[in-house]
Tab-separated table of C-alpha atoms in Angstrom:
chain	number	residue	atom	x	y	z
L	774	UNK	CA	112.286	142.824	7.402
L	775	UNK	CA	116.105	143.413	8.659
L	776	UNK	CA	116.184	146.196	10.964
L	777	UNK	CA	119.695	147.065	9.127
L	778	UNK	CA	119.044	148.606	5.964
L	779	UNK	CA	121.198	147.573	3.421
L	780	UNK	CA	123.279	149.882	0.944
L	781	UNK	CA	122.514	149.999	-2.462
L	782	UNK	CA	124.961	148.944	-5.286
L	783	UNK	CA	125.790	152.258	-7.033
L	784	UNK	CA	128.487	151.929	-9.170
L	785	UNK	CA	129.616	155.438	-10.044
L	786	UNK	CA	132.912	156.850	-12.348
L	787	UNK	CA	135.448	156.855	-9.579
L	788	UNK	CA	134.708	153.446	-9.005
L	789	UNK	CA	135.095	152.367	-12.321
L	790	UNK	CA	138.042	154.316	-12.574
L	791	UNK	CA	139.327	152.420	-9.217
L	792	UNK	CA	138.354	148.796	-10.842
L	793	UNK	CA	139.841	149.525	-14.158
L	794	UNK	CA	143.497	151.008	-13.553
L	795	UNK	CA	143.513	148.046	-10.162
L	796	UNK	CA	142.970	145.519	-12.811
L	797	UNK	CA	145.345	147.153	-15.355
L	798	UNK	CA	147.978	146.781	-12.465
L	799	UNK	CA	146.954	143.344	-11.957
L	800	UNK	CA	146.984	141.993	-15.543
L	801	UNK	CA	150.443	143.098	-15.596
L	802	UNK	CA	151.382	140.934	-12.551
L	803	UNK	CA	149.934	138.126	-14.407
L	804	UNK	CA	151.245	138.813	-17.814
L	805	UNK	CA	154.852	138.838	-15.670
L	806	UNK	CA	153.484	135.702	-14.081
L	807	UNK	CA	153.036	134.133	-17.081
L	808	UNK	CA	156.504	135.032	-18.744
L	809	UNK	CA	157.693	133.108	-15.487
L	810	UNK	CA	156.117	130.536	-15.601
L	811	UNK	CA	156.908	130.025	-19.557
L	812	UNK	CA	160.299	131.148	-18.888
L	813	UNK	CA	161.449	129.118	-15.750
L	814	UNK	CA	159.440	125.704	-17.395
L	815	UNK	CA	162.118	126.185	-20.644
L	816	UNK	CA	164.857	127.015	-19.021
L	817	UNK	CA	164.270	123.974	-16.821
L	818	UNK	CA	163.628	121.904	-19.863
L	819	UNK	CA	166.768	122.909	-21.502
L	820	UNK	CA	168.935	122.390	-18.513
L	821	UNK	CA	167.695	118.969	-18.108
L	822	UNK	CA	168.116	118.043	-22.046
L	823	UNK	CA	172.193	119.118	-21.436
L	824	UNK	CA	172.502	117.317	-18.485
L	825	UNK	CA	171.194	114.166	-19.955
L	826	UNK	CA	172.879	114.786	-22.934
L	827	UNK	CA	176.048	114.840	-20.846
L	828	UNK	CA	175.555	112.144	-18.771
L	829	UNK	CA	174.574	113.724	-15.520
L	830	UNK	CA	171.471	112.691	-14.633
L	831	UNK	CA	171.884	113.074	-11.418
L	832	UNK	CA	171.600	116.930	-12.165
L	833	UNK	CA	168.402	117.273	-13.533
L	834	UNK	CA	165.710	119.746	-11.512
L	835	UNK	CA	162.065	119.554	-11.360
L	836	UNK	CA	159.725	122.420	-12.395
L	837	UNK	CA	158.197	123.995	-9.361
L	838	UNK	CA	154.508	124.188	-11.427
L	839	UNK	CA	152.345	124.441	-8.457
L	840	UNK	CA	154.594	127.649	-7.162
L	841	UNK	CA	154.689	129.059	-10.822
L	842	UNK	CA	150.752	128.209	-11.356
L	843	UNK	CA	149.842	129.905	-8.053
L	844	UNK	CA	152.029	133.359	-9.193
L	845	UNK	CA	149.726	133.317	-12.250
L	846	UNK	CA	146.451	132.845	-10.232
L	847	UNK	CA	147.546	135.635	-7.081
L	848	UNK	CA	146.754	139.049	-9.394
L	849	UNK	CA	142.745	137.645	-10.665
L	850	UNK	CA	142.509	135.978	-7.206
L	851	UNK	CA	143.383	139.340	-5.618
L	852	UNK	CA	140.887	141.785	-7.865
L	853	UNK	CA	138.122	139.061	-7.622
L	854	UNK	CA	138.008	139.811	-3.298
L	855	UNK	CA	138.879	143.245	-3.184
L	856	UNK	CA	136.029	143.782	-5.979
L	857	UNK	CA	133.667	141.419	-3.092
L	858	UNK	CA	134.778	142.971	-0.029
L	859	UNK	CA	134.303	146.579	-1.190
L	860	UNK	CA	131.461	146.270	-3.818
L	861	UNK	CA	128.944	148.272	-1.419
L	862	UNK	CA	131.602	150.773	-0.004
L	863	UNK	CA	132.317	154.238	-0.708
L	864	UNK	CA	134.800	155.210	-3.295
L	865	UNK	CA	138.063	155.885	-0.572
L	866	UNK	CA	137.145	152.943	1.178
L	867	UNK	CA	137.130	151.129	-2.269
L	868	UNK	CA	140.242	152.521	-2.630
L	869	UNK	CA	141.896	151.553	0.562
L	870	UNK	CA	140.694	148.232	-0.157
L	871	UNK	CA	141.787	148.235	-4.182
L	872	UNK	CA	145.485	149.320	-3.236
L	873	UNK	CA	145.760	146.347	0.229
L	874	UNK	CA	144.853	144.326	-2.719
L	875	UNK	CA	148.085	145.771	-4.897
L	876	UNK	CA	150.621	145.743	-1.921
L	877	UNK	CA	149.420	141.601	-0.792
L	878	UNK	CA	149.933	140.524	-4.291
L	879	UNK	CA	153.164	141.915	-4.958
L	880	UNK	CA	154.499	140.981	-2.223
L	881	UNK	CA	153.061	137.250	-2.360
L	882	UNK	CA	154.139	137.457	-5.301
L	883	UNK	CA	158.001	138.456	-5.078
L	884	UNK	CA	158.107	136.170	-2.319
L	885	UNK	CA	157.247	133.184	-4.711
L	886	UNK	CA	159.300	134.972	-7.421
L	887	UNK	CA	162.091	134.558	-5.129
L	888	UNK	CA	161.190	131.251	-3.784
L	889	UNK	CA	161.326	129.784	-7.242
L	890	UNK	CA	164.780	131.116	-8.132
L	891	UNK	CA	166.432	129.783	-4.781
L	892	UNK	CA	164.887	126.357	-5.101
L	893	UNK	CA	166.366	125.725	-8.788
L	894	UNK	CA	169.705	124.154	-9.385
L	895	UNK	CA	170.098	125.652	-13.113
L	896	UNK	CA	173.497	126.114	-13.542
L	897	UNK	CA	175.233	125.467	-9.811
């Protein structure tokens, strides 16, 4: 026996309160992920299909897809370990934990939102 006793798994209301408006938050990061993604691919597309129309092939820009894939994964990638690292901790703890979560995926992913629109040529 492990002279540390380990805590048990009680899942009470607040927590489920915490887990359900973290991962409302989150699916709307990846619903806005995934109007990027959609987005910047067709605007890409149709860029490319006027240059070439026009003769400048030369201009044409790649999709950034492993940038824009990686913005869709950060919001599920970011519930999955905050629900790991605080599934045996209090409910404030949980908390502290749920919103770290909020504030590292934003910011990942505005800083990929903005990578993406300095990298592409559309239109300059």
């Amino acid at each position: 026996m492990s002279a540390v006793a380990e805590r048990p798994r009680t899942v009470t209301t607040g927590k489920l309160v915490v887990w359900v408006v973290a991962a409302l938050c989150l699916a709307y990061v990846t619903w806005q992920a995934v109007g990027n993604l959609v987005g910047v691919s067709q605007s890409v597309a149709a860029f490319n299909e006027f240059v070439r129309k026009n003769g400048g092939t030369g201009l044409e820009t790649a999709t950034p897809w492993p940038v824009l894939v990686l913005d869709v994964l950060i919001a599920p990638a970011g519930f999955v370990v905050a629900w790991f690292v605080s599934r045996r901790m209090d409910l404030v703890r949980t908390v502290v934990v749920f919103v770290a979560a909020l504030c590292a995926v934003s910011a990942l992913w505005f800083t990929l939102l903005q990578y993406v629109s300095s990298t592409l040529r559309i239109g300059s």
